[in-house]
Amino acid sequence: MSELPDTVCPSSTRSWQRLGDLGRDFSGITIRDLFGRTADRFSRFSLDVDGLLLDYSKQRLDTDVFQQLLELASECQFQDWRTALFSEAHVNASEQRAAGHWRLRDPQGHPQVAHQLQRLEILADRVHQGHWRGVYGDVVTDVVNIGVGGSELGPLMASLALQDESIQARVRPRVHFVSGMDGSQLGQLLETLNPRQTLFLVSSKSFSTVDTLSNAATARDWLSRHLGEGDALLRCHFVGVSAHPEKMTAWGIPVENQLTLWDWVGGRFSLWSSIGLPVALAAGFPAFMAMLDGAREMDSHFRHADPAQNLPLVLALIDIWNVNFLDIRARAVLPYDGRLKGLPVYLEQLEMESNGKSVDRQGNAVSYHTCPVIWGEVGPNAQHAFYQLLHQGTQPVACEFVAVASRQHRQDLGASRDSLAAQHRLSLANCLAQSRLLAFGDSGEGELEKHQRYRGNQPCSTIMMDDLSPTNLGRLIAAYEHKVFAAAVIWGINPFDQWGVELGKVMSGALLPVIEGEESPAEGLDSSTEGLLGRVRR
Amino acid sequence: MHLDVVGDTVCAFVTASEMARTGNQVTHHVTPGAASAVVSGGTLPYAEPGLQEQIDCQRAEGRLTLRSFDPTSNMHGVIFFSLQPDQRDHAVQLVDRMTCDADTAPLLVNQSAFAVGTCEMLQSRLRARFPDAVVIALPDVLQEGVALAHFQRPGHILLGCDSEPAELVMRNLLRPFNRRRDVIQVMSSREAEFSKLAISGMLATRLSFMNDMAGLAEQVNVDIEQVRRGLAADPRIGDAYLYPGCGFGGPGFSRDVMSLADTLKGSDLGAELLERVLEINERQKEVLFRKFWRHFQSDIAGRCVALWGVSFKPGTNRIQNAPALALIEALRAQDVRVQVHDPMALDELRAWLGDDSHNVAFCDTPEQACSGADALMLVTEWKQYWSPDWEHIRQVMKTPLVLDGRNVYDPAFLRSKGFLYQGVGRI
């Protein structure tokens, strides 16, 4: 195992000080001013990388700022850390492991990855050919992914995104996702399913996630009530995906129905592993592989491109500039394509669970902000929800538009294709209009009342994909993954652990017996919890 | 009269040879496909009783001439065409390119199962060159295996014809087959096309209904055979097409239902019931697979099945859409070896499998197919399967499990011979 590079406290670097000064200088400068000063901002502040165009010219920065940001990355040992990521080094130091999600995209270099991919392909093929059978011999038509967090958000996002992919199959299974701990999601879904034709994927890296195991138990109970108990039931209706085969076996999933991943893959980075099985089922194995290919290309870009041209790094630097020097602590993710409906919540987890940290790699509390608050929604819908705040509220928010330049609608939509194509163009027009308005505000012309004014100056980036092919989706998602890592390097934090989600599980374990009436509330419990418990136990 | 017949279906050969037998001069234009060899003296690819002999006889008599189809051929005035449903292009080429030396305008008689409205479409194309041309529908309702007899003594004839002169010509041509009483029912060409499809749809619906009932009967411990007799005794229902089984197939029947379902799908009405009928039928084709799977608790890899009967029904070698094909595919996909016997259709099965005959064995005798088998599946009720040497079969089978897809065996008798018996809807 190679040594980790030094962790530099970013706020002690020269460039951090200099950026602080620049940030203060920028307080009075608007985006409108910047465009007034420099006519060709688009060509200076955009990147075109393999099917992805990043336009960050509507960010509140200029060449000086950008140079200093690059300097900051360099002072924070960005290049050494990047090398460490693509090695065996334990970049996830608090859990003493490497972070190997990039290996999942390179099956040729990693035989164990290739082996699992091959098993995934065989499994998906059996479903698609109508050869996966339920315990009564019926063809499986519905697949339910039971998983939460990384075992749901990535596969769900990608399955929705690739819904237009045509697939060579006798059976195109309906793929459903359930995660909710309280079972209301699963309960509702079960009413619509035929137990004889339903296959459950129990997907949990640890195979100890209580949300997932309780849903899986409900599913198993439902199946055995309808179809009877027995080994054949588990063999025909359950597939497990986990890094812990022994736990899958203990639960009852037969070895031949187990797909595995490894501890060196973080849950929120695991879309590319067997966890991505629902994507292969919904969009076809070739599409899944194309997504991996796209991600591998982005790995190569991130690894080799110069910092100034490096898309993930530039995305990270923009966040750092906004958060740490312009004090903009919120970012909205706004896809203008309904197929990217799952992207905002996917990024919420990827970014906030990775970089929502306040202790650096040395174990010291940081003196600066890290990950902003991230939220989002499909753009045109968000226009009718929270754009009011973006345009006229008091909070500065960085806005990230994700658009798809061209869309080929499926042949089978027939005559509706023309009107759907028109809708796509309408959506693009809205995307471009909103980012203009957010950046520049109203023109200031005419007699407008104060409440009718748009002050503008919300910094905006647009990621324009040529089309939403599996390859481009792979590139986009891998770019976000590396952006998260690049930002973490500069903030000096470890993006690959998530200690902040542990204690709540333990505490709920202590409260459950109280709610079930088996124990009395512990001595010295706070009065709020005591009061709420009282109402539950009434 | 001088007639032309175009196509390579059983109906085309029957029509051509029957028209020749009743004194017409017939030129049969055989479209490229399995039957093209007949032109140069080869044998028919259809095992239709008596048909080959009749063709040979009419050729010898000089009234029947066979030639290869060429859309630019010169036609004689009355042209029957009986094409496969996927050969609509041939019909279009023909109306666009044929020549005709008759004094009267050409009369086209469509016997093919095309979508509703095809006759009208062809007529309007043909009229671009022959302003008085007429296209009428004479739907093919022949039953395979008894097609000649059926043509000679039809129970009824649907004639979709909107032109009086054309009707006169047709009545004259059909007169030898319409003697005892007038069985010709005249309607518009669209109505005839639709009626033909609706007949198939209704029959298919009865079968799928019975199959659905059979599934329920098993669950509530009722013998479907008793139920079937009860239903058949009701004169409002009658006894035809009430046999549950492992699904229907064949080039005609299932194709017509699909064609009707397609016709309705194209309209905004949708064909909800027919789609379900077809869906139930596709499911039903795997009913024996499911029984086998269930019997062995899904642990079937490496096992072996004897399959009796591949053709879609007895008396023919045709296997299009036959339930046996679905079964063979389902079994092979689970790594089960299938030992197949059929008195006539093994060559067709070989051709259908092509290069990939992995896990399929072709057997010369029904008994041979049973050797080492974990189950015997009866799929097509050829008469020779009704009373085999059960003692011998039980000795050579590995597991004495009989899955009767046509309910032809007596459960009590087979059980007395030491077999495990499961029919479709039987207890």
Coordinates of C-alpha atoms in Angstrom, one line a residue, chain A residues 126 131 133-139 170 196 232 235-236, chain B residues 219 283 286 289-290 293-294 297-299 329-330 333-334:
Chain A
R126 CA -32.3 -15.2 -18.3
H131 CA -36.2 -18.1 -18.7
R133 CA -39.2 -18.7 -13.7
G134 CA -41.2 -18.4 -10.5
V135 CA -41.8 -21.4 -8.2
Y136 CA -44.9 -22.4 -10.3
G137 CA -42.9 -22.2 -13.5
D138 CA -44.3 -18.9 -14.6
V139 CA -42.1 -16.4 -16.5
R170 CA -38.8 -11.6 -25.1
R196 CA -45.9 -16.1 -9.3
A232 CA -37.7 -23.5 -4.3
R235 CA -34.4 -20.1 -5.4
C236 CA -37.0 -18.8 -7.8
Chain B
Q219 CA -57.2 -25.3 -7.8
R283 CA -49.2 -19.1 -21.3
E286 CA -46.1 -23.7 -21.3
F289 CA -43.6 -27.1 -18.5
R290 CA -45.0 -25.6 -15.4
W293 CA -41.2 -27.6 -13.0
R294 CA -43.5 -27.8 -10.1
Q297 CA -39.6 -28.2 -7.2
S298 CA -37.8 -26.1 -10.0
D299 CA -34.9 -28.5 -9.9
E329 CA -37.5 -23.8 -26.0
A330 CA -38.6 -23.5 -22.4
A333 CA -33.3 -23.1 -21.7
Q334 CA -33.4 -24.9 -18.3

